[in-house]
Coordinates of C-alpha atoms in Angstrom, one line a residue:
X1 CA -2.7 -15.1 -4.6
X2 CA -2.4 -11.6 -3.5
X3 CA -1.1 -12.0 0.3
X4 CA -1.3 -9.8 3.4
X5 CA 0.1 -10.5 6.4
X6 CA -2.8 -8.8 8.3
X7 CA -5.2 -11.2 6.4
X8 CA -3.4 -14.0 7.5
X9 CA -3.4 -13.1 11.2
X10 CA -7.5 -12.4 10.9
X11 CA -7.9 -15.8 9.3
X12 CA -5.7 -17.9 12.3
X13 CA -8.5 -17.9 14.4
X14 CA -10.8 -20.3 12.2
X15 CA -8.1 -22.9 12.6
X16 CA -5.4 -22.2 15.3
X17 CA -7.3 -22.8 19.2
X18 CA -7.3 -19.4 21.1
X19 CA -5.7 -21.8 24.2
X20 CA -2.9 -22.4 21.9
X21 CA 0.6 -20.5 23.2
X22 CA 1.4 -17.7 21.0
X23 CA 4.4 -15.9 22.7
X24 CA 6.4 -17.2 25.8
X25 CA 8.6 -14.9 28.0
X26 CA 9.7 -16.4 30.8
X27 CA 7.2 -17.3 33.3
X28 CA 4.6 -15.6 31.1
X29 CA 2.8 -17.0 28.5
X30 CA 0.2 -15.1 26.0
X31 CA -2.4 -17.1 23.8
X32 CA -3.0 -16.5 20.2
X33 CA -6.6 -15.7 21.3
X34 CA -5.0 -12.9 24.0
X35 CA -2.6 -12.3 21.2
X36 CA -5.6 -11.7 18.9
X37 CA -8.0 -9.4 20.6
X38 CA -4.7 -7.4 22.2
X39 CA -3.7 -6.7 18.8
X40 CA -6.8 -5.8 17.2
X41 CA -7.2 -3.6 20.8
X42 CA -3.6 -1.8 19.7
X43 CA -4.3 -1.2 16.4
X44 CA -7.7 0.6 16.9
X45 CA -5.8 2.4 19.0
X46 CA -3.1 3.9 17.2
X47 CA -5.7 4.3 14.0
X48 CA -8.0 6.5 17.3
X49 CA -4.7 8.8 17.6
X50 CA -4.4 9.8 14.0
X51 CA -2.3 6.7 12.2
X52 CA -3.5 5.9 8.8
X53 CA -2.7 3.8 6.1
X54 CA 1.2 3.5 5.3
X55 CA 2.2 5.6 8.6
X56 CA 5.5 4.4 10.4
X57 CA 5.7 2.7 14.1
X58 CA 9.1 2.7 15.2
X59 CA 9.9 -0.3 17.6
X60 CA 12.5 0.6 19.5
X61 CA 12.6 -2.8 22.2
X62 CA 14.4 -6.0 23.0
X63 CA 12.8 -9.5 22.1
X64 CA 9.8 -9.6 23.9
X65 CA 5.2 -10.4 23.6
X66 CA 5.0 -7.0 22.5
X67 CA 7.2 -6.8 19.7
X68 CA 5.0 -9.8 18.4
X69 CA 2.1 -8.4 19.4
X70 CA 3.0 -4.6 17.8
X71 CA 4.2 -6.2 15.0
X72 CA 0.2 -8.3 14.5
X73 CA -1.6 -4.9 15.1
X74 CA 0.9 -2.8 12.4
X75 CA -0.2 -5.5 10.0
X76 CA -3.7 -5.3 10.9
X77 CA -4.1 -1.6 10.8
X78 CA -2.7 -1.0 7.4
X79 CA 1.1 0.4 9.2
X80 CA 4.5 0.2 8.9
X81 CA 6.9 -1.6 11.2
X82 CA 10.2 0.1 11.6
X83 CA 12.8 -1.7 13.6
X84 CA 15.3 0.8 15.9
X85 CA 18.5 -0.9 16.8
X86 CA 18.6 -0.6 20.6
X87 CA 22.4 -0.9 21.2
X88 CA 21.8 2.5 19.0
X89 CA 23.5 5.8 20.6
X90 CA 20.5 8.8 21.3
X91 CA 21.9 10.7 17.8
X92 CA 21.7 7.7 15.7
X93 CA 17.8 6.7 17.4
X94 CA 16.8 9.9 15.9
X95 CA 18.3 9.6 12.9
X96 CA 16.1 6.2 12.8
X97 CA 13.1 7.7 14.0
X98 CA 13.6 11.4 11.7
X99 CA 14.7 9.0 8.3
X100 CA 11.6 7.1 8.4
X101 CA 8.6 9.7 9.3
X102 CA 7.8 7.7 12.5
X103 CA 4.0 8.7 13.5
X104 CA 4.4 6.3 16.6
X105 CA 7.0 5.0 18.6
X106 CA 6.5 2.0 20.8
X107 CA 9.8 1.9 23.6
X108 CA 10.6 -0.3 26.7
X109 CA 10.8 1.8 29.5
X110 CA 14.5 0.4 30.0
X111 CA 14.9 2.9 26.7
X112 CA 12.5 6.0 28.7
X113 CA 15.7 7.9 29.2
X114 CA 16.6 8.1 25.5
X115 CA 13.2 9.2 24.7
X116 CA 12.8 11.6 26.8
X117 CA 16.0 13.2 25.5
X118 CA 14.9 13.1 21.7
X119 CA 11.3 14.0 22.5
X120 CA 11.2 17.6 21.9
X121 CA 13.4 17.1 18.3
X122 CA 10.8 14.5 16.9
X123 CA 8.3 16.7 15.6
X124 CA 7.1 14.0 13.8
X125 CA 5.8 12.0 16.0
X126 CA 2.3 11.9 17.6
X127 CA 1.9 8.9 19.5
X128 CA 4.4 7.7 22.0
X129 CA 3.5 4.1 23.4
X130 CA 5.9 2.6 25.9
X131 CA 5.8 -1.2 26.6
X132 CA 6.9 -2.1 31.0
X133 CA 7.3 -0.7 34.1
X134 CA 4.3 1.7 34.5
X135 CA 6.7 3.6 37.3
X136 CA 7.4 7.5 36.3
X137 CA 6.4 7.2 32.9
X138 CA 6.5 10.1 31.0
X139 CA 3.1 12.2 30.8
X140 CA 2.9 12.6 26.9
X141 CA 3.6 8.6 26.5
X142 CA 0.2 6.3 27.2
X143 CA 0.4 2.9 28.4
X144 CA 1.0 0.0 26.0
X145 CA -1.0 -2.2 28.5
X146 CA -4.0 -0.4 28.7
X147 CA -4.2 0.2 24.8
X148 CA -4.2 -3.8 24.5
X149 CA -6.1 -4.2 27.1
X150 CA -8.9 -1.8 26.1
X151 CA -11.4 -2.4 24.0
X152 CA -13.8 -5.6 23.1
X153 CA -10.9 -7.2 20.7
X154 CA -13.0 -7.6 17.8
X155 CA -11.8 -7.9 13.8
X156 CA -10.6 -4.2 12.4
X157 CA -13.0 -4.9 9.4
X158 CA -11.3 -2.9 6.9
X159 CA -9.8 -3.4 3.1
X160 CA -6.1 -4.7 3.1
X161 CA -3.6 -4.5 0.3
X162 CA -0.8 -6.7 -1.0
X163 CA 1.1 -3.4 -1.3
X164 CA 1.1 -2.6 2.7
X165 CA 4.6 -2.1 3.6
X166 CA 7.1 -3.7 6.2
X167 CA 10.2 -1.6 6.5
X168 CA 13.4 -3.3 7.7
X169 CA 16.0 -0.7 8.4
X170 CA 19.8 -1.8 7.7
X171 CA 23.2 -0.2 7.6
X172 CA 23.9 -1.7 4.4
X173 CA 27.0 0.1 2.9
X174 CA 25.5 3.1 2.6
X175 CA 27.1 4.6 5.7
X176 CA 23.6 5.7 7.0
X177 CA 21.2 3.0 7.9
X178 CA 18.7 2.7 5.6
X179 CA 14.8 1.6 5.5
X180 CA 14.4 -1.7 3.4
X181 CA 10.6 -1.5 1.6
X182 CA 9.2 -5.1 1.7
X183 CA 5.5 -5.0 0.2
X184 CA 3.3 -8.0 2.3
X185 CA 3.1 -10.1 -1.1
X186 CA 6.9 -9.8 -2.0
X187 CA 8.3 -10.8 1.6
X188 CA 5.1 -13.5 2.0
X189 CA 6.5 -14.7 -1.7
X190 CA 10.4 -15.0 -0.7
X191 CA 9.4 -16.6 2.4
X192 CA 7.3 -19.4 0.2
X193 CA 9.9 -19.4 -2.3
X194 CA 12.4 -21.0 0.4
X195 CA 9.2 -23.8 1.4
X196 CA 8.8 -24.6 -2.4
X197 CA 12.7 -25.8 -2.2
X198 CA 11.5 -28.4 0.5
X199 CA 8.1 -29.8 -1.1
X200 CA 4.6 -28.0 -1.7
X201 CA 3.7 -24.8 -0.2
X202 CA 0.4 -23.1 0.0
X203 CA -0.4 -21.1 -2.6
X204 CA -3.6 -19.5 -1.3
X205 CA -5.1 -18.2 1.8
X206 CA -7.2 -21.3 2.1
X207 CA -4.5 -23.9 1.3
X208 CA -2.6 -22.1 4.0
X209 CA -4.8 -22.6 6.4
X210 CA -6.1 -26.3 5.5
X211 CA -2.1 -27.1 5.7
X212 CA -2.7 -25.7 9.5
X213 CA -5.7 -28.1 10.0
X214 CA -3.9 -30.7 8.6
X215 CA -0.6 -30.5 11.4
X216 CA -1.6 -28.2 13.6
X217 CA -0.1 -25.0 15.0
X218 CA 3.2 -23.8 13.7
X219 CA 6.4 -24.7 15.8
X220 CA 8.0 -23.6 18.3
X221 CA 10.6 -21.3 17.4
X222 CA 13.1 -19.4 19.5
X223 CA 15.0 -16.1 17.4
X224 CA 18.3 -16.0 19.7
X225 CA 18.8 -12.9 17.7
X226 CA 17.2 -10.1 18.1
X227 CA 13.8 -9.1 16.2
X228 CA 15.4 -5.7 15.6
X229 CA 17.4 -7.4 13.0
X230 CA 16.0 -8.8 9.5
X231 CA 16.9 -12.7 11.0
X232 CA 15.1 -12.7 14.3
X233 CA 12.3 -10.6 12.6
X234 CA 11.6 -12.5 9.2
X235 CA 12.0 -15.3 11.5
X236 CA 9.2 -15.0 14.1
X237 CA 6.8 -13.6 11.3
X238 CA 7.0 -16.9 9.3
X239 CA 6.6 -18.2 13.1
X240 CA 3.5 -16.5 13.7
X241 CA 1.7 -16.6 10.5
X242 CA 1.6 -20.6 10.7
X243 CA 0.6 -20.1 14.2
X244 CA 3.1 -21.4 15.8
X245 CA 4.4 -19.9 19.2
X246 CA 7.9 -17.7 19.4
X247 CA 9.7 -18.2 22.2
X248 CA 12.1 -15.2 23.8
X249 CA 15.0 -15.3 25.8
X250 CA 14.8 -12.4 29.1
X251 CA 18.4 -11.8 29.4
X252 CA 19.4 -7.7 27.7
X253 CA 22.3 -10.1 26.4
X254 CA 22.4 -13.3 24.3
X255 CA 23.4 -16.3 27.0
X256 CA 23.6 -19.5 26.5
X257 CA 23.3 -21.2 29.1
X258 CA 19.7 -19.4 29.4
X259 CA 18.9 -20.2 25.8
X260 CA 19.2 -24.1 26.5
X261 CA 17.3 -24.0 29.7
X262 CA 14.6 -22.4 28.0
X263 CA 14.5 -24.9 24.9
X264 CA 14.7 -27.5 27.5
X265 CA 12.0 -25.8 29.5
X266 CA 9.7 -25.3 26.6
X267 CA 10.1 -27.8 24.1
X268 CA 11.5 -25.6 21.5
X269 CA 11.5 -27.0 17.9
X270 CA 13.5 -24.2 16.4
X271 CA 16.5 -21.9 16.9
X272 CA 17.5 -18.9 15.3
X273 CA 20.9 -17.5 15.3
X274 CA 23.1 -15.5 13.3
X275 CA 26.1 -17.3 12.9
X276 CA 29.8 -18.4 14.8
X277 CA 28.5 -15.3 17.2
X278 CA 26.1 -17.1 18.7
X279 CA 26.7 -20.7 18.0
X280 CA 30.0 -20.8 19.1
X281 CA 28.9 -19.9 23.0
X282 CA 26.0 -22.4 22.4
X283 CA 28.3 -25.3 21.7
X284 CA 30.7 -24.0 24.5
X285 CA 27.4 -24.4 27.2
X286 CA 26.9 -28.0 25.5
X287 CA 30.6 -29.1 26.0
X288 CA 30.6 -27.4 29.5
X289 CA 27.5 -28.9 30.4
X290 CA 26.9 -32.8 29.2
X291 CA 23.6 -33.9 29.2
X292 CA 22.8 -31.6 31.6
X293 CA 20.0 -30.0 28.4
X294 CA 17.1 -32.0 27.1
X295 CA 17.5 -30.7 23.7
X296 CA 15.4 -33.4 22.4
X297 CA 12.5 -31.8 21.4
X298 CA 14.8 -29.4 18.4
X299 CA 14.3 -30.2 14.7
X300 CA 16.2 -27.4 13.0
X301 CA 18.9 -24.5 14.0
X302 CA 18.5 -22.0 11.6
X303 CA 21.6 -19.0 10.8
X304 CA 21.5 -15.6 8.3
X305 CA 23.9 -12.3 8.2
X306 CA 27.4 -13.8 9.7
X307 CA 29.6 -16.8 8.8
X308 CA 28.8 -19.9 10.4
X309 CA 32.2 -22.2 10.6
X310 CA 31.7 -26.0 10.0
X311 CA 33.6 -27.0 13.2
X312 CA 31.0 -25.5 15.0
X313 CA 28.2 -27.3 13.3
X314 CA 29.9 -30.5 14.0
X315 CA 30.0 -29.7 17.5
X316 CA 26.5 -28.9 17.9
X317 CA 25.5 -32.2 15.5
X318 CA 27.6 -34.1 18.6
X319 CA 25.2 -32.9 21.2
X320 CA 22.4 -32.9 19.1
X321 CA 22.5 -35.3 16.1
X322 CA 18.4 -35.2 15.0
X323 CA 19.1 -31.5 14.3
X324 CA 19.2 -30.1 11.0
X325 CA 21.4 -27.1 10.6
X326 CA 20.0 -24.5 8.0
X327 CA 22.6 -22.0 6.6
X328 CA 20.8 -19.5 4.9
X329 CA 22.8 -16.8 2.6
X330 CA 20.6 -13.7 2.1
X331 CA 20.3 -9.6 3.1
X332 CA 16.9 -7.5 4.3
X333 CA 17.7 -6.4 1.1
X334 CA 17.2 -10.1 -0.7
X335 CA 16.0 -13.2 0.5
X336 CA 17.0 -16.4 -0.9
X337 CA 20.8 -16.2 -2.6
X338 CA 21.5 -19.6 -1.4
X339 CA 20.9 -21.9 1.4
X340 CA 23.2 -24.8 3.0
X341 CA 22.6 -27.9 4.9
X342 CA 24.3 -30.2 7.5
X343 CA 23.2 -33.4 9.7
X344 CA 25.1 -36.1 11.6
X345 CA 25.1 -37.7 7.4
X346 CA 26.5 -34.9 5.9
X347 CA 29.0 -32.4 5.8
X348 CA 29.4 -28.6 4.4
X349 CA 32.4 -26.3 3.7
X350 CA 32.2 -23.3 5.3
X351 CA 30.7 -20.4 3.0
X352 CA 29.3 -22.9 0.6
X353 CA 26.0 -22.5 -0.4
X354 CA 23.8 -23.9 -2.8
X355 CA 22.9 -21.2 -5.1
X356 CA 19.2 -20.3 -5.3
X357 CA 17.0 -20.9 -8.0
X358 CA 16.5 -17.0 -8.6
X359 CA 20.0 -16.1 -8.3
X360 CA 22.0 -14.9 -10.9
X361 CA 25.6 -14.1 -10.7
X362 CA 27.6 -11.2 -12.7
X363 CA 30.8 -10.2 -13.7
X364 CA 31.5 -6.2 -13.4
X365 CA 30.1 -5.6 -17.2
X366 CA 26.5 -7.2 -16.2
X367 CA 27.6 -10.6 -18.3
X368 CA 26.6 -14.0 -16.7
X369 CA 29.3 -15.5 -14.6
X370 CA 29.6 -19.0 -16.0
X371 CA 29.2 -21.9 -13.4
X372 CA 32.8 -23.2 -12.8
X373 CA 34.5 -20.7 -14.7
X374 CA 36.2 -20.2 -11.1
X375 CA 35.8 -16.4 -11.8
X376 CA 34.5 -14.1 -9.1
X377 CA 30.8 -12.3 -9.4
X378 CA 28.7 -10.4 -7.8
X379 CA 25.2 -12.2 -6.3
X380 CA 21.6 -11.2 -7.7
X381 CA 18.4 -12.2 -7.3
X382 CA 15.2 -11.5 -9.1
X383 CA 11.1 -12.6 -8.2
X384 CA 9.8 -11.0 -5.2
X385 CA 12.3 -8.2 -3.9
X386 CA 11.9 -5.0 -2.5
X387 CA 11.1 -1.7 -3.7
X388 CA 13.8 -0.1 -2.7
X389 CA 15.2 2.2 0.1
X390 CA 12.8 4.5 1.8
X391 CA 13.7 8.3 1.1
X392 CA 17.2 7.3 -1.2
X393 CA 16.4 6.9 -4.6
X394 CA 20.1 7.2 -6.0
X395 CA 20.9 3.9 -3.4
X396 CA 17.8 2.1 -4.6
X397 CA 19.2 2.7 -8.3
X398 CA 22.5 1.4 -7.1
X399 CA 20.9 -1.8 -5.5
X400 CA 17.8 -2.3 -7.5
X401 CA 18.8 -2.7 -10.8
X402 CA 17.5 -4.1 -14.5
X403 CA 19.8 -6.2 -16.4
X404 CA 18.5 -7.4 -19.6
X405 CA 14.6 -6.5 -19.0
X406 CA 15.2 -8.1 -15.2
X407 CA 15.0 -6.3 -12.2
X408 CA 17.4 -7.7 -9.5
X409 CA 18.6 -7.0 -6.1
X410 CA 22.4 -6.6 -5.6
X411 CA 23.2 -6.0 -2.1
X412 CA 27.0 -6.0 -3.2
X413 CA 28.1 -9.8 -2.1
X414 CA 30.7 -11.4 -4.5
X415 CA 31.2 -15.4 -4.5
X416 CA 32.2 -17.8 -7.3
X417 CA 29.9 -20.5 -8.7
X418 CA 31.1 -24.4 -9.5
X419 CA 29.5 -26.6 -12.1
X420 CA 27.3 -28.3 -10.0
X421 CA 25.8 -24.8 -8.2
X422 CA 27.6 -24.8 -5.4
X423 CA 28.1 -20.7 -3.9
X424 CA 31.5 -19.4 -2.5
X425 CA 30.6 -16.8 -0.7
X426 CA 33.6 -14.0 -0.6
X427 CA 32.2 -11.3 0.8
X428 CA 31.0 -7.7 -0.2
X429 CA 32.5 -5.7 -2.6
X430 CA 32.9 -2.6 -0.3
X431 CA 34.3 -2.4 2.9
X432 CA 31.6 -2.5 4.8
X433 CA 32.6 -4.6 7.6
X434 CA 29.6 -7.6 9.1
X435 CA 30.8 -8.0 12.6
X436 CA 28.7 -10.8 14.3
X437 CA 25.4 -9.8 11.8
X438 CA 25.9 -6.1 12.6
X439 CA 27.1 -4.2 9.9
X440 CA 29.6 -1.3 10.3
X441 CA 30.8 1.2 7.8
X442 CA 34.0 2.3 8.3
X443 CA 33.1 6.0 7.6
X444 CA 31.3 6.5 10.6
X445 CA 34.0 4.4 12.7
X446 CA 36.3 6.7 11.1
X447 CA 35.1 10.1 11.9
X448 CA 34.7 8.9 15.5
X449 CA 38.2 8.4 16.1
X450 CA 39.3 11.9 14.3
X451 CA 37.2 13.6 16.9
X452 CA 40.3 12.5 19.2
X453 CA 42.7 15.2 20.0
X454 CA 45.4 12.1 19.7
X455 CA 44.3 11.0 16.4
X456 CA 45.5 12.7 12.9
X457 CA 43.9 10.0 10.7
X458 CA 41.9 7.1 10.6
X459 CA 40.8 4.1 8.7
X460 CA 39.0 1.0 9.8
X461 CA 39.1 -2.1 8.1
X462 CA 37.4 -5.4 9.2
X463 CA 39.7 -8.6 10.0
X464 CA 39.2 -11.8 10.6
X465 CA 38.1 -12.8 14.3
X466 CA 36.6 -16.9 15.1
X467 CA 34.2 -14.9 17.2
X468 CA 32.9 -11.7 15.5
X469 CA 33.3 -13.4 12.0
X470 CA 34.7 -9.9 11.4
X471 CA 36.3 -7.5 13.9
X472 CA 36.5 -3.9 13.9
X473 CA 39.9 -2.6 13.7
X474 CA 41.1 0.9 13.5
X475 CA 44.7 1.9 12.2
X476 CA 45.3 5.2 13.1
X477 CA 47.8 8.6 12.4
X478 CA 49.3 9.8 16.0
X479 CA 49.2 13.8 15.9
X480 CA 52.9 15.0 16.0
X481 CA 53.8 15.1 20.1
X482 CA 50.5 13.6 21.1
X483 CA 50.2 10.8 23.4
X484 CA 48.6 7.4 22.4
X485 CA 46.4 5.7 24.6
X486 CA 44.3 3.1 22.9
X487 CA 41.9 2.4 25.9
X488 CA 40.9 5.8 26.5
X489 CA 40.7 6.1 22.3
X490 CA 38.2 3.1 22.4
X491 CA 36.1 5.0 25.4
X492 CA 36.3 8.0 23.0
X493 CA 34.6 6.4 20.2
X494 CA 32.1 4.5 22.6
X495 CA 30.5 7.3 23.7
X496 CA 29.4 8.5 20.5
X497 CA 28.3 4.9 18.5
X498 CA 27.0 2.0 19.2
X499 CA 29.1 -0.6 21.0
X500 CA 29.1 -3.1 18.3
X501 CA 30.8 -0.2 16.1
X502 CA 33.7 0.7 18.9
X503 CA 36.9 -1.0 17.5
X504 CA 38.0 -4.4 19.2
X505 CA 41.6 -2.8 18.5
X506 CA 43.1 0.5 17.5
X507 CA 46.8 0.2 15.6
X508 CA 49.4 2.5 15.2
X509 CA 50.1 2.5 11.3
X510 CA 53.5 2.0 9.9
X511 CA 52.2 2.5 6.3
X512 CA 50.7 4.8 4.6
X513 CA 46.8 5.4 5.3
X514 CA 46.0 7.0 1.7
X515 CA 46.8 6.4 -1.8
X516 CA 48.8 9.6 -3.6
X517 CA 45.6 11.2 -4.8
X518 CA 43.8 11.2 -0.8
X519 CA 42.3 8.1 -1.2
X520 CA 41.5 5.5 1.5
X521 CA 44.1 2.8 1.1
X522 CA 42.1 0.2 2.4
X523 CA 44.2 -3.0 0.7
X524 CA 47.4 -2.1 2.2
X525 CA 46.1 -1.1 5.7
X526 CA 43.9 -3.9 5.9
X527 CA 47.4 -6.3 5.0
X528 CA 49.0 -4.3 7.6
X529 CA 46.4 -5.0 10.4
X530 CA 46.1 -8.7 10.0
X531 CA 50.1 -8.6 9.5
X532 CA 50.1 -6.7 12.8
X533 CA 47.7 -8.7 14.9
X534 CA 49.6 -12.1 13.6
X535 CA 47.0 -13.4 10.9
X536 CA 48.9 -13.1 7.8

């Protein structure tokens, strides 16, 4: 079977009821048949303005209908998703937008300020589309209501392929972001891959949709994280192609107490999170809070991209012991290293995983890491896996490689494997720091705080933090007479990167920052920092 997503979405209607919730918001509540004729509305659309086949559609929103909704109509009309972090600075939007050939952007009018900034640079771009408040919106931008919203809502009626694309865009360790190519069969495949582990899973259009008659509509599922991120997204497309309803959270920042009120509210099945950075506040709201949240109606807490601490699982098993908590180990760039499992009848160490049945792990000369050989290796996995990095051939080559007539994906994580399967994960090889699922590379961080007339030299290194799983840290040179201030540093680098990227502290070294030939000394400043901060 040869899948599409925008097959599957045309087929729903013979088996999913158009009553049946497809996206909840708050108060507002859209219908897979709303969510089918608005989609099919939006994707004529954007074919009408010049789109065609393979074009890019930057998203560039917070977790809301339309994301959903965008997301159904790129599939449809033969296009290209392309996730835009919003905590983004303007600079590194464009980069976003300039990197992957947008043809359309689709923005919440909370972000109208940044486009109207970058407008006149993106040459590329034809069709701006902005999702909201209809108040002062720009005159070259046309209404993403009234696209839905026009039209009868019938079928497209064109010829789909397998090899449609999906980009997911990720900082990697490249010290760029970079545009992940997922072809519809390989991410539809991974996605199965991770049902087979469990029991049967469809392997055709038609047993898909029999297993929907057979059940019903998909569950209720709630990404905590955001759908600009490989989690939330892969999440509420496995969500919406078993018809199921995704559920979003209105708050611009994660908040837990909101999050339980809504599962409570709407009978949520599912949660997804990315790690410690999220569960942690969760279990805090449950300790605050006894039995104040029906949390009855959850089956399964799902977590990618960040550590996620097994004191924290047994917390949350306390306050809600039918749960099942799913620790998944992958990348946007591979799906389905390991996975991990705890209930109330079992426990988990944290960063063990079981390692996945097309996993391989290898030493630094390509050789087979043998299972309990308590040597270190570096994760691969093979089957259905990207084509590479849009626009970068010399990363794909890095990434994508073939090792004894295999082609795998190696992200760069290391772990060691035991004798019965069980994944350690250590971490990745570089130094790219993952600081609660966002990932930083120093580089960038780095430049940043040169830019300061205070600052001679810089390096940042990631350390360990119970909330961020990793934190930013900077260790910096003081120029000779300068002053240091490391408030007024921190603003420094904030107004030029993302939040996320701004240091949670900034250290005055008392070692040396570089090795005798220039080199970053990241081993001893990193030794330093956690010496420094008191977690050596």
């Amino acid at each position: 079977m040869a899948w599409n997503f925008g097959e599957i979405l045309d087929a729903l209607p013979r088996v999913v009821p158009p009553e049946a919730p497809a996206f909840i918001h708050g108060d507002r509540v859209v219908t897979w048949g709303e969510t089918t004729r608005r989609s099919n509305n939006l994707a004529r659309a954007m074919l009408a303005r010049g789109a065609r086949p393979g074009d890019k559609v930057a998203f560039y929103m917070r977790n809301r209908p339309e994301y959903g909704e965008a997301l159904a109509a790129c599939f449809k009309g033969r296009l290209t998703h392309v996730n835009v972090n919003y905590r983004y600075k303007p600079d590194e939007v464009f980069y976003i937008f300039d990197d992957s050939d947008a043809q359309t952007v689709i923005y919440g009018s909370e972000f109208r300020d940044t486009v109207l900034q970058l407008k006149d640079r993106l040459s590329k771009v034809v069709t701006f589309i902005e999702v909201g408040d209809e108040g002062d919106r720009p005159p070259f931008a046309e209404s993403y209501e009234s696209l839905a919203t026009v039209g009868d809502g019938a079928p497209l009626g064109i010829e789909r392929s397998s090899d449609d694309l999906l980009f997911i865009y990720t900082g990697g360790t490249t010290g760029m972001p970079k545009g992940v190519m997922w072809r519809h069969d390989d991410l539809r495949e991974a996605q199965l891959d991770a049902l087979r582990r469990l029991g049967p899973a469809p392997e055709s259009l038609e047993a898909h949709l029999d297993s929907i008659r057979a059940v019903g509509p998909g569950s209720r599922t709630l990404p905590a994280c955001p759908m600009m991120h490989g989690t939330g997204l892969i999440t509420a497309i496995g969500c919406m192609m078993g018809g199921g309803c995704v559920v979003t959270l209105q708050s611009p920042s994660f908040d837990a107490g909101e999050l339980w009120s809504v599962v409570a509210r709407r009978k949520v099945q599912s949660i997804a999170i990315v790690g410690d950075a999220f569960a942690k506040p969760m279990l805090q709201a449950l300790d605050a809070n006894p039995g104040r949240f029906d949390t009855s109606s959850l089956v399964s807490m799902v977590s990618s991209g960040v550590m996620w601490s097994r004191e924290v699982k047994a917390g949350l098993l306390r306050h809600i012991p039918q749960v099942a908590l799913m620790d998944s180990f992958g990348a946007s760039e591979a799906l389905g290293f390991g996975s991990s499992a705890m209930t109330k009848d079992g426990e988990v160490r944290t960063a063990s995983f079981q390692i996945g049945p097309r996993c391989k792990v290898f030493d630094e000369d390509e050789n087979l890491v043998e299972p309990g050989s308590g040597k270190a290796g570096i994760i691969a996995i093979g089957g259905p896996i990207p084509l590479g990095y849009y626009r970068d051939p010399e990363k794909t080559a890095k990434t994508f490689r073939t090792i004894g007539g295999q082609r795998y994906s190696i992200p760069g994580d290391w772990c060691t494997v035991e004798a019965d399967g069980a994944m350690t994960l250590l971490g990745r090889g570089s130094a790219c720091i993952n600081t609660a699922g966002e990932k930083v590379y120093p580089e960038e961080v780095e430049e940043a705080l040169k830019t300061h007339a205070a600052i001679e030299d810089a390096l940042v290194v990631g350390v360990p933090d119970d909330k961020w799983g990793q934190a930013v840290t900077g260790v910096v040179a003081v120029a000779s007479g300068a002053a240091f201030d490391e408030d007024d540093v921190r603003r420094h680098v904030r107004a030029s990167l993302a939040g996320y990227k701004t240091p949670k502290r900034i250290l005055v070294t008392r070692v040396p920052l570089r090795a005798s030939n220039g080199k970053a000394d990241y081993k001893t400043v990193t030794d330093f920092a956690r010496r420094d901060l008191g977690l050596a």
